Short mmCIF file of C-alpha atoms and ligand atoms in Angstrom, two decimals:
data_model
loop_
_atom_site.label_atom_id
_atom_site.label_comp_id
_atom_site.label_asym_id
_atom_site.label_seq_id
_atom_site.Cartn_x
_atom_site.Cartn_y
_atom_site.Cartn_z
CA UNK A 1 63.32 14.19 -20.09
CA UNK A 2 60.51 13.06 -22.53
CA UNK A 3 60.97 10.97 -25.82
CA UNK A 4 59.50 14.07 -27.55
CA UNK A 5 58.62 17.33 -26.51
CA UNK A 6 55.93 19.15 -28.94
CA UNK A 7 56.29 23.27 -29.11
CA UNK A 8 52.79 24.64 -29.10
CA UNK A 9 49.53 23.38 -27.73
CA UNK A 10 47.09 23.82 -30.51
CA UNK A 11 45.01 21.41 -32.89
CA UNK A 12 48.22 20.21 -34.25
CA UNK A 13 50.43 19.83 -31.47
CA UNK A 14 48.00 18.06 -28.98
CA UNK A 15 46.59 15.96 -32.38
CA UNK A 16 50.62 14.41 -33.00
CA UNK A 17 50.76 14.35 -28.87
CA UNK A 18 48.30 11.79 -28.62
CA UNK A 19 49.10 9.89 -31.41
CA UNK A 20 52.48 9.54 -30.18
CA UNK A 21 51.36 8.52 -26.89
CA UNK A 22 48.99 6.03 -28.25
CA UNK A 23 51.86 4.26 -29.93
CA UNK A 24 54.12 4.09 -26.91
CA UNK A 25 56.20 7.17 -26.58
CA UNK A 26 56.54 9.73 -23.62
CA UNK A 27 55.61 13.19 -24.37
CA UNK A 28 55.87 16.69 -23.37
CA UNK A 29 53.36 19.53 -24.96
CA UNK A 30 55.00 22.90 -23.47
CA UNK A 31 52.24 25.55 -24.37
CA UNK A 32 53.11 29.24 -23.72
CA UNK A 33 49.58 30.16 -22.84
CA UNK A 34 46.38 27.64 -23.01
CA UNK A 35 45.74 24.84 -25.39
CA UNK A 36 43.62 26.28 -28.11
CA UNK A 37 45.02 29.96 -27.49
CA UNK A 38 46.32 30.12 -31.36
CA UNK A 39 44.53 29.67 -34.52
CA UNK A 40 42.70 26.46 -33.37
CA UNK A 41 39.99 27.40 -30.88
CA UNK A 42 39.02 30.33 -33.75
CA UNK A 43 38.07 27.96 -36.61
CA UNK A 44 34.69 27.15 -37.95
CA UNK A 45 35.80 23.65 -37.66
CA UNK A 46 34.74 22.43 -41.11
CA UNK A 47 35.83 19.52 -42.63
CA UNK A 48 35.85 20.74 -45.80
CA UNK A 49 38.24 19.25 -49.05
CA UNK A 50 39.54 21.86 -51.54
CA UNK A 51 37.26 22.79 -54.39
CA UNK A 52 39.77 25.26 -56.11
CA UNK A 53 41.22 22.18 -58.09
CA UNK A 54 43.12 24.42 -60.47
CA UNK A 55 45.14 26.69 -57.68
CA UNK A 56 44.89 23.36 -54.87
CA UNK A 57 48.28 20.76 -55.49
CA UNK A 58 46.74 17.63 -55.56
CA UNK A 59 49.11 16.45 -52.87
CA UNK A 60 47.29 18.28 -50.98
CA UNK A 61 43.53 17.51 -51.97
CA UNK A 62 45.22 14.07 -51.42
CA UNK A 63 45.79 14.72 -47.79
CA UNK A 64 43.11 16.65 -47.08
CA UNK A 65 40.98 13.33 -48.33
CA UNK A 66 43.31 11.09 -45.95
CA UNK A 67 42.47 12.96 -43.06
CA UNK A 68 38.29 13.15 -44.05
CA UNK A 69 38.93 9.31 -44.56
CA UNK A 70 40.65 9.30 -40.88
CA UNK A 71 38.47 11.67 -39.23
CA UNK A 72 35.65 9.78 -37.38
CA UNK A 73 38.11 6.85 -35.85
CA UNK A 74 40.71 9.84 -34.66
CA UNK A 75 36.83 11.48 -32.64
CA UNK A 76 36.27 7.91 -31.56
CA UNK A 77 39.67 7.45 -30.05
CA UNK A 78 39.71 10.55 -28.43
CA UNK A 79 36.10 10.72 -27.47
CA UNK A 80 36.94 7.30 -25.83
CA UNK A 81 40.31 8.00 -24.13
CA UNK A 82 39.38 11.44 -22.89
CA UNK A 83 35.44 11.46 -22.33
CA UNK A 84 34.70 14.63 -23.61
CA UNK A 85 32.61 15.30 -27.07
CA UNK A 86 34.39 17.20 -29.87
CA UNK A 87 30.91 17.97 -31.34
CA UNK A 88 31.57 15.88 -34.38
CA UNK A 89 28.39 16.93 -37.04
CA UNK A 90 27.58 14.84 -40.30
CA UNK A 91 24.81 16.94 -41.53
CA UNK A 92 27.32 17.99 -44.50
CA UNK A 93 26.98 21.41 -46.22
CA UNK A 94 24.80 23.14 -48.69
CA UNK A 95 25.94 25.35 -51.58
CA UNK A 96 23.48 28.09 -52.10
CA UNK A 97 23.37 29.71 -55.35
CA UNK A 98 22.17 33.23 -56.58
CA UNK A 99 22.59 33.17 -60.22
CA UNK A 100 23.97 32.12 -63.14
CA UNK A 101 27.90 32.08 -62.10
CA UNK A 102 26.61 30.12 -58.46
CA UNK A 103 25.02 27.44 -60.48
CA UNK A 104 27.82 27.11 -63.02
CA UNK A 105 30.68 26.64 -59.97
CA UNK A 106 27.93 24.04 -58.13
CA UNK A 107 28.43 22.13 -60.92
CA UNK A 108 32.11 22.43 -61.22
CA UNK A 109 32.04 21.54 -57.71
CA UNK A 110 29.44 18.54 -58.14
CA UNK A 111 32.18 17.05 -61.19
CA UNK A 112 34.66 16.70 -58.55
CA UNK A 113 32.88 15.40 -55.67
CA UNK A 114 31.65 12.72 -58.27
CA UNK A 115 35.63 12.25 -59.40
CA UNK A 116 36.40 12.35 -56.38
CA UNK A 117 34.00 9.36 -55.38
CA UNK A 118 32.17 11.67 -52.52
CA UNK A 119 28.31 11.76 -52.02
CA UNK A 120 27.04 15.38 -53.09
CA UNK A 121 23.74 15.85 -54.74
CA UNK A 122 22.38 19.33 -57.00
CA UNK A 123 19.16 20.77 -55.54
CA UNK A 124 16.47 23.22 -57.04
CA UNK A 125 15.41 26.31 -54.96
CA UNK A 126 12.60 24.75 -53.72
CA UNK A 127 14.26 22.06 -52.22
CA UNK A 128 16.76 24.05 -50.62
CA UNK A 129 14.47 25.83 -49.19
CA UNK A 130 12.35 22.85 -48.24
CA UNK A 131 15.90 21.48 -46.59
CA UNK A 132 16.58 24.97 -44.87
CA UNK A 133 13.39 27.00 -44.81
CA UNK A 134 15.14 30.06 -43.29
CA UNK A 135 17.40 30.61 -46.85
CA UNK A 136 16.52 33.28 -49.08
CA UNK A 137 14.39 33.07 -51.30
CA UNK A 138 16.45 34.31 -54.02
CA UNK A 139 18.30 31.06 -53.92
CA UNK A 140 17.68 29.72 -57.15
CA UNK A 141 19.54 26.35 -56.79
CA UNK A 142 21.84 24.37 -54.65
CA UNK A 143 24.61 21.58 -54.01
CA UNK A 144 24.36 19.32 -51.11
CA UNK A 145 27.27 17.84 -49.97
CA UNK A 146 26.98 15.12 -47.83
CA UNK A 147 30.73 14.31 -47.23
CA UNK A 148 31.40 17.87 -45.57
CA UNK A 149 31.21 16.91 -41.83
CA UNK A 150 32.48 19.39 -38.82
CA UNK A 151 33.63 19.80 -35.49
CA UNK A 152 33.14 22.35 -32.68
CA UNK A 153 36.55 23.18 -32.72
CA UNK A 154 36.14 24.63 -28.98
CA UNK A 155 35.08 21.67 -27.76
CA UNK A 156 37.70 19.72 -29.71
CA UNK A 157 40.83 21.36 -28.22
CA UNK A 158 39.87 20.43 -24.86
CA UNK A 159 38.96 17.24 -25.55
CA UNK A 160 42.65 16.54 -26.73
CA UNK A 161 43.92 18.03 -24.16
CA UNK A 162 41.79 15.23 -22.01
CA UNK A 163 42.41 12.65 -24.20
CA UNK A 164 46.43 13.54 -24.02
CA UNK A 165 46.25 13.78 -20.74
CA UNK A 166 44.69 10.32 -19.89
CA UNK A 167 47.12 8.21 -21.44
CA UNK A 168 49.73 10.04 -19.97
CA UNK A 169 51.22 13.02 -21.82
CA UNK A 170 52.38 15.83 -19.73
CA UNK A 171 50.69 19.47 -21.26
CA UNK A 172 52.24 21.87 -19.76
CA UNK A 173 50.45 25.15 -19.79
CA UNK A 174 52.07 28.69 -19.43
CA UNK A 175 55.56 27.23 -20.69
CA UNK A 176 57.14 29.66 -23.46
CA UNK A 177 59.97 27.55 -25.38
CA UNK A 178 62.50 30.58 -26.04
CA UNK A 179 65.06 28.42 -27.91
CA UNK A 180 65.75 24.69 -29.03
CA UNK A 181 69.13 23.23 -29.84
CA UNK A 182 71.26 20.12 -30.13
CA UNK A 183 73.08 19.33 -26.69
CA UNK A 184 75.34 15.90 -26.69
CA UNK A 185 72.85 13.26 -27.23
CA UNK A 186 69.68 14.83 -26.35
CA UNK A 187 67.50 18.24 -27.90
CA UNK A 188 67.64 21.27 -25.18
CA UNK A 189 64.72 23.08 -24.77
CA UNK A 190 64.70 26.89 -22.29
CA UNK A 191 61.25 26.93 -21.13
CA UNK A 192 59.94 30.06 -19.44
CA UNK A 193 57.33 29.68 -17.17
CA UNK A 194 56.00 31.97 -14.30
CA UNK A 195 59.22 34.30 -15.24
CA UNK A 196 61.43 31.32 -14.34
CA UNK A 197 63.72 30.01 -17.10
CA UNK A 198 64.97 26.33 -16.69
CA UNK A 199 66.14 23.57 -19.42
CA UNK A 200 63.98 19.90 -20.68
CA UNK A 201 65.53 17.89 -22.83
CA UNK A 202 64.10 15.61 -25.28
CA UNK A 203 64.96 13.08 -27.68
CA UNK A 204 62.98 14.96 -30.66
CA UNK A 205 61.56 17.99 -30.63
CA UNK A 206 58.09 18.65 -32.79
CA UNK A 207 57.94 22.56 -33.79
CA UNK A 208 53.61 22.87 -34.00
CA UNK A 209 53.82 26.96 -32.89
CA UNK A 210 51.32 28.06 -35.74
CA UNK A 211 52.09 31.79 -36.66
CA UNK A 212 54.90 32.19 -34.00
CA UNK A 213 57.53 29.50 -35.76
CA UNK A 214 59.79 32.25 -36.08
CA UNK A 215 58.60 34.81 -33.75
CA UNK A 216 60.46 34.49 -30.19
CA UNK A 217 61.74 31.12 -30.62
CA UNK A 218 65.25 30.66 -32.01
CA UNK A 219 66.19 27.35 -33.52
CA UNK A 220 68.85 25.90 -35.89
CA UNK A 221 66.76 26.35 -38.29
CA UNK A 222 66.98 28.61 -41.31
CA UNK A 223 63.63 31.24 -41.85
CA UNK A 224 61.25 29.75 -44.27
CA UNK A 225 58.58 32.53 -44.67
CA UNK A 226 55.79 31.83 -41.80
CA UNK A 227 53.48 34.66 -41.99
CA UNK A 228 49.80 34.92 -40.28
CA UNK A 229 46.66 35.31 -42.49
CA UNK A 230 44.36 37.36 -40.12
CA UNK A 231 40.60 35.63 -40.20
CA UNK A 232 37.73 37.42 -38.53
CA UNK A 233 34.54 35.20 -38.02
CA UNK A 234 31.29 36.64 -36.18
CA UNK A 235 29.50 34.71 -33.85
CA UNK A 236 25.77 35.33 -33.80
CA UNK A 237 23.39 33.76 -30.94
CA UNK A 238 19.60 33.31 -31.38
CA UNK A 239 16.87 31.32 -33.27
CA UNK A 240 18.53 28.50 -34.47
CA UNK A 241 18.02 29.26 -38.10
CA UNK A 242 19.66 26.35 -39.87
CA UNK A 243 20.88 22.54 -39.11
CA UNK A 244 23.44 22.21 -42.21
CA UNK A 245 26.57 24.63 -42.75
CA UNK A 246 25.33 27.09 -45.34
CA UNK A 247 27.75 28.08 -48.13
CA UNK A 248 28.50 30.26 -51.18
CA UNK A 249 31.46 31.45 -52.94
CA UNK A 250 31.72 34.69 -50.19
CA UNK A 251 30.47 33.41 -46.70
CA UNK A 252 29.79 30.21 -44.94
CA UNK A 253 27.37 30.02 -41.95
CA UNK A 254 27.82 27.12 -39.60
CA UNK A 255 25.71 26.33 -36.53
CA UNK A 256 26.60 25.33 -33.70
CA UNK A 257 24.65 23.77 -30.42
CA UNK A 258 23.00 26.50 -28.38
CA UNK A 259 21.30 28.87 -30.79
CA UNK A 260 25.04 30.01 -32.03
CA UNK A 261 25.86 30.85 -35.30
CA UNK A 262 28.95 31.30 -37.32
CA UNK A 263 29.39 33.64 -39.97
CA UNK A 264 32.97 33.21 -41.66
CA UNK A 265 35.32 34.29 -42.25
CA UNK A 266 38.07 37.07 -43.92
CA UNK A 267 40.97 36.71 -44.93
CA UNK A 268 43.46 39.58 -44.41
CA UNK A 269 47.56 40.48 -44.51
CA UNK A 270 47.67 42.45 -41.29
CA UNK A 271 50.67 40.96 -39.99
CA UNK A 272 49.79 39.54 -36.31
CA UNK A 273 47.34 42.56 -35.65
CA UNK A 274 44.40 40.62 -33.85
CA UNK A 275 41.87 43.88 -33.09
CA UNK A 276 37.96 42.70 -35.37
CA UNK A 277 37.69 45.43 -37.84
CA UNK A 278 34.14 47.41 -38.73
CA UNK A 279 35.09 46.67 -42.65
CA UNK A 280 35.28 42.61 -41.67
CA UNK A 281 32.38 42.60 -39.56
CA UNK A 282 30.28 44.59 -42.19
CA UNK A 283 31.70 42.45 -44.76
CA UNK A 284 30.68 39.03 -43.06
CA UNK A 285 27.21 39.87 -41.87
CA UNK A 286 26.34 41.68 -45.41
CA UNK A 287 27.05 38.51 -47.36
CA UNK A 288 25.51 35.99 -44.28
CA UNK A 289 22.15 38.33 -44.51
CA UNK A 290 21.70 37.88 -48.33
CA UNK A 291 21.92 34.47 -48.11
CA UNK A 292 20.27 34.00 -44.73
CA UNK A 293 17.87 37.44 -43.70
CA UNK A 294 17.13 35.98 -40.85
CA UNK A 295 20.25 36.40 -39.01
CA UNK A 296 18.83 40.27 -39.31
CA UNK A 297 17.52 39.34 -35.13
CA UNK A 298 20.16 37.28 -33.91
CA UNK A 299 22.64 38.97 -31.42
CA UNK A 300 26.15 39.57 -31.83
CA UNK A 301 27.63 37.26 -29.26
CA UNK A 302 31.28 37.85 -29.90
CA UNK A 303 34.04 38.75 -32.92
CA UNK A 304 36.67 36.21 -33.07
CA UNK A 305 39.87 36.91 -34.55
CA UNK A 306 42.82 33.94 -35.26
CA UNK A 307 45.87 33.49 -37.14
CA UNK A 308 46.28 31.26 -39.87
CA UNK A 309 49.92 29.84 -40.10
CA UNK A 310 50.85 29.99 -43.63
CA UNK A 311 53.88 29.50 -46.16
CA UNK A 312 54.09 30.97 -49.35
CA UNK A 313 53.04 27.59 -51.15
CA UNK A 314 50.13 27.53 -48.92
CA UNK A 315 50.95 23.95 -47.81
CA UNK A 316 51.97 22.83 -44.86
CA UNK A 317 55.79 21.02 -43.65
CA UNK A 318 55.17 18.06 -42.09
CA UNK A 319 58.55 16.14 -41.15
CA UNK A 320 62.32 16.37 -40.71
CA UNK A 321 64.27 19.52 -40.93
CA UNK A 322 67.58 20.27 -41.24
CA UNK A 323 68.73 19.80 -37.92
CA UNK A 324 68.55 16.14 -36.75
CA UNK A 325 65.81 15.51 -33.54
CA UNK A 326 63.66 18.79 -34.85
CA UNK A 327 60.52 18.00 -36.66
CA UNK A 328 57.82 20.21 -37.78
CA UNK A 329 53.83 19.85 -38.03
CA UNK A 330 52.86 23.74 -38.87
CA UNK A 331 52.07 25.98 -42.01
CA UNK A 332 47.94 24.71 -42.32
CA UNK A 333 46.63 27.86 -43.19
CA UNK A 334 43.18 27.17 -43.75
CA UNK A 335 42.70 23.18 -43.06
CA UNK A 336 44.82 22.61 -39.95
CA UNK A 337 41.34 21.21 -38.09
CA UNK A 338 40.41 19.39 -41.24
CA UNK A 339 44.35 17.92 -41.86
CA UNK A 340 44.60 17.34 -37.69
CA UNK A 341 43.80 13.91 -38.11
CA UNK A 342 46.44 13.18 -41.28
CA UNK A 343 49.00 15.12 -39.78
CA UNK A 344 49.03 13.34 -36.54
CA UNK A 345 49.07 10.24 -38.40
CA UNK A 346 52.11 10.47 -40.28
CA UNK A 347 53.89 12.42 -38.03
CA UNK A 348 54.00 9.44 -35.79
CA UNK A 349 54.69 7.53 -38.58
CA UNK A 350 58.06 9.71 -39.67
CA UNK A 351 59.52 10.17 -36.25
CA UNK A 352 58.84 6.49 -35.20
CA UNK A 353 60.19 4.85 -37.99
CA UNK A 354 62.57 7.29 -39.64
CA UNK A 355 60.95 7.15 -43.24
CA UNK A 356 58.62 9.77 -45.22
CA UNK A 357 56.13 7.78 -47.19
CA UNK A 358 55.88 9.13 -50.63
CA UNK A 359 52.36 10.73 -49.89
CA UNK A 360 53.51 13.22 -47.71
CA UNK A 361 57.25 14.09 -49.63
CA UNK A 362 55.59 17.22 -50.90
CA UNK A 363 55.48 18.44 -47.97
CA UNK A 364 58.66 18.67 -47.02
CA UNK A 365 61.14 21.19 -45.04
CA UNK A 366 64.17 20.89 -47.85
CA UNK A 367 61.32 22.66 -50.14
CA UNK A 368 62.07 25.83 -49.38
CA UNK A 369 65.70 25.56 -48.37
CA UNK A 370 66.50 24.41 -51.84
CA UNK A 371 64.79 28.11 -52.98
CA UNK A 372 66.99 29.85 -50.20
CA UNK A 373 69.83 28.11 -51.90
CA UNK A 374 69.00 29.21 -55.57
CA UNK A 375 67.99 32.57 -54.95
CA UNK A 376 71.36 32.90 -53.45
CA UNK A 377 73.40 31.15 -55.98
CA UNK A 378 71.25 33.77 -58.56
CA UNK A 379 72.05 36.95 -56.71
C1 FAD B 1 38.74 32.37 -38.92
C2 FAD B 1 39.36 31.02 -39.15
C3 FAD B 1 38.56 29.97 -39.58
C4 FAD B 1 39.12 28.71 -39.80
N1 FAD B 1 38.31 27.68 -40.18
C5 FAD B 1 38.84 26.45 -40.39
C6 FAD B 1 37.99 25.37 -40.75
O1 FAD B 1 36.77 25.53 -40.87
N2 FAD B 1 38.56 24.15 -40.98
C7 FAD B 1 39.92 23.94 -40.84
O2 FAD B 1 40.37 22.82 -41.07
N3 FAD B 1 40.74 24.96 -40.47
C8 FAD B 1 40.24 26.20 -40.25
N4 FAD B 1 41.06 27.24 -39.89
C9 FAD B 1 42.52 27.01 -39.86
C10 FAD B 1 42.97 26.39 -38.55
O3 FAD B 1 42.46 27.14 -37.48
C11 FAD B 1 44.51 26.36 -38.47
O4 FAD B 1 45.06 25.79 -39.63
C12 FAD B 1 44.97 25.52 -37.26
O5 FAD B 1 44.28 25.93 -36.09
C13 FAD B 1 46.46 25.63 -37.01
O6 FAD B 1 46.73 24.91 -35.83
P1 FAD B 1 48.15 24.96 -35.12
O7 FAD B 1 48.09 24.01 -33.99
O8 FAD B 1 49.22 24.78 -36.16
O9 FAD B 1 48.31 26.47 -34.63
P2 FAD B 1 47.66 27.24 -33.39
O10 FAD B 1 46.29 26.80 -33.12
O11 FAD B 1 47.86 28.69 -33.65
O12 FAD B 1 48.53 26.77 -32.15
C14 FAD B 1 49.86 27.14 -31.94
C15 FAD B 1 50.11 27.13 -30.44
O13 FAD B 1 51.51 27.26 -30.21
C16 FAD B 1 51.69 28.04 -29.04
N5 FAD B 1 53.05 28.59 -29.10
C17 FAD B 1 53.56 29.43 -30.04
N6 FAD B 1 54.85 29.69 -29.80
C18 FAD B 1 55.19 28.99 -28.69
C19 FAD B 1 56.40 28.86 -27.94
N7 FAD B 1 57.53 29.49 -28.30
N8 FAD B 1 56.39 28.07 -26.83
C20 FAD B 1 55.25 27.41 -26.46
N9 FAD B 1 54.08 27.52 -27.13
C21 FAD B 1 54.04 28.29 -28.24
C22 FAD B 1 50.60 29.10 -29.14
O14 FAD B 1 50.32 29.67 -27.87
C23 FAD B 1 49.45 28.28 -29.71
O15 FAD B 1 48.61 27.76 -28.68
C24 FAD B 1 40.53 28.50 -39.62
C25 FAD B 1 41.31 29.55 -39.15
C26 FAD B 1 40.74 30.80 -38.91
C27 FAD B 1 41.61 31.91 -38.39
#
C-alpha cells in the first residue's frame, strides 16, 4: 500500500514521482517494461517554448514558460538526490534561414521572444557561420536564441529513476497495470508481472501511460481520444559538426556528447506502428544536409522511433478526473520533456492540497467530457 501509485515510468511519471516524494508522500511507479521505454527516452530533449503563437493556447505557452522558468532547480534537485547528470545544455539554439520566408518567420519569432522577455538575438550569414562554421553557406541570416536550453533525454530518464529511487520511491519495473478501480477506501490496482497477476492498493492513483491511456488498461474512466503521433528522429555519429541545436522551419539538428548527432524529427498518423520508414529517413537527412552538408560523412548510428501521446486539443490533462483517487499527467505530445518540470510541480500541488490553481484549469479532464456530453445531447 503506497500513498500514490503512478501508472507508467516515463518522463512524466518518474518527474510527479519524485516530486511527490520530495514533499513527503510514499510512492509506487509500476512500469510495464523499463523507465524510458515510451516516448521519453526518444526525444531530442529540447527545451523549446511554442513559436506558433497563432495555433499555440496561451495557457499553454504559459506553462511551457513555467516549466523553462523551473527547469534548472528541478536538474539541480535531481542531479543532487540521484548523482547522475541529465546532460543539461545552455548553448540555446540557432535559427538558420535560406531566404526570404526564413528571415521573415526569424523575425516573427524574434517579436515574441522580445514579448516574451527571453534573450534571442538576429544574426547575418556571416556570423552564423562564424558561430557554426560547418552551416551552409547558403544561410543568409539567423536567430539566436539564447533561452532554448536541452537535455539528453537518455541520460535524464535514468537519472530520475536514481533520483526516485534515493529518497525512497519504489519503481517497479516489468509491472503491467491491467485495470484500476475504486475498492472501499483505497484505489485497486491488478499488476501483472512475470505472468503473475496480484492486487496494490493506493490512496491515489496518477494515470502517466503516454500513448497506452486507453490501450490495455481499463479504468472508470470514460475514452477521451489518446492517439500516438509517430516521430522518427535519425541519429548520426561522427565529427562533431556543431555545439548549438541547429534549426529551421523543417529539421532541427541537436548534438549530443560523443560525436552524436540528432536529426529530427516527423511527424506521422500511423497509429502505434513503430517500424523507421525509408520516406522519414530520406525526409530528415535531405533537409539536415541542406542546412548542414557536412553530415554527408557522418554514420548512421541508429533510427529511433517514439510515440507522442496526444489529444485532439493538443494539450495535455493534468489533474482530477471523474473518478475520485484517479489523477492524470499524460497527453504532451510534443513538450512532455520540456513541460516535465511544470507538470510535476503542480501535480503535487493538486493531489496534496485538493485545489487546481487557475493556471493549470485549462487543462483539465471535464474538457472533453463536457464534448462527450454535447455531442450526445446533439445526436
Ligand atoms: C521524435 C520525438 C521527439 C521529441 N522531442 C521532444 C523535445 O525535443 N522536447 C520535448 O519536450 N518533448 C519532445 N518529445 C515529446 C516527449 O517525448 C513526450 O511528450 C514525453 O516523452 C511523454 O512522456 P510520458 O511519460 O507521458 O510518456 P512515455 O514516455 O511514453 O511513458 C509512458 C510509460 O508508461 C508505460 N506504461 C504504459 N501503459 C502501462 C501500463 N498499463 N502499466 C504500466 N506501465 C505502462 C510505458 O511502458 C511507458 O514507459 C518528442 C517525442 C518524439 C517522439
Amino acid at each position: 500500500m503506497s500513498d500514490v501509485a503512478i501508472v507508467g515510468g516515463g518522463v512524466i511519471g518518474l518527474a510527479c514521482a519524485f516530486e511527490l516524494a520530495r514533499r513527503g508522500s510514499s510512492v509506487t511507479v509500476l512500469e510495464r517494461e523499463e523507465p524510458g521505454f515510451g516516448a521519453s527516452t526518444v526525444a531530442a530533449g529540447m527545451l523549446t517554448p511554442s513559436f506558433e503563437v497563432e495555433l499555440t493556447p496561451q495557457s499553454l505557452v504559459e506553462l511551457q514558460l513555467d516549466s523553462l522558468r523551473r527547469y534548472p532547480q528541478f536538474i539541480r534537485e535531481i542531479e543532487a538526490a540521484g548523482g547522475r547528470s541529465c546532460g543539461y545544455r545552455d548553448e540555446g539554439s540557432l535559427w538558420v534561414s535560406r531566404h526570404r520566408d526564413d528571415e521573415l518567420q526569424l523575425d516573427h519569432i524574434l517579436r515574441i521572444q522580445q514579448q516574451r522577455g527571453l534573450p534571442a538575438r538576429r544574426l547575418t550569414g556571416r556570423e552564423v557561420r562564424a558561430l557554426e562554421p560547418y552551416v551552409s553557406p547558403r544561410a543568409v541570416g539567423g536567430l539566436l536564441v539564447e533561452s532554448d536550453h536541452q537535455v539528453d533525454s537518455r541520460k535524464l530518464v535514468p537519472a530520475l529513476r536514481a533520483a526516485c529511487e534515493a529518497i525512497g520511491v519504489d519503481v517497479r519495473t516489468g509491472t503491467g497495470v491491467a485495470t484500476v478501480e475504486r475498492a472501499a477506501g483505497a484505489m485497486e490496482l491488478t499488476c501483472q508481472h512475470g505472468g503473475v497477476t496480484s492486487p496494490f492498493h493506493a490512496d491515489q492513483v496518477l494515470l502517466a501511460a503516454g500513448v497506452w491511456l486507453e490501450e490495455g488498461l481499463v479504468t472508470p474512466l470514460p475514452k477521451i481520444g489518446m492517439r500516438p503521433i509517430k516521430g522518427q528522429i535519425v541519429h548520426l555519429q561522427g565529427q562533431r559538426l556543431v555545439r548549438h541545436v541547429i534549426r529551421n522551419s523543417d529539421v532541427y539538428l541537436v548534438p549530443r556528447d560523443g560525436g552524436r548527432l540528432l536529426i529530427g524529427a516527423t511527424e506521422e498518423e500511423q497509429g502505434f506502428d513503430m517500424n523507421p520508414t525509408a520516406g522519414g529517413t530520406l525526409d530528415l537527412l535531405r533537409f539536415g544536409f541542406e542546412v548542414l552538408p557536412g553530415i554527408y560523412d557522418l554514420d548512421i548510428a541508429e533510427i529511433d522511433v517514439g510515440l507522442r501521446p496526444t489529444f485532439h486539443d493538443h494539450m495535455p490533462v493534468l489533474g482530477a478526473t471523474t473518478t475520485d483517487g484517479i489523477y492524470m499527467a499524460s497527453g504532451h505530445y510534443r513538450g512532455g520533456v520540456l513541460l516535465a518540470a511544470a507538470t510535476a510541480h503542480w501535480m503535487a500541488e493538486i493531489m496534496l492540497t485538493g485545489q487546481a490553481p487557475s493556471e493549470i484549469e485549462p487543462f483539465n479532464f471535464r474538457r472533453f467530457v463536457a464534448d462527450q456530453t454535447q455531442q450526445e445531447a446533439a445526436s
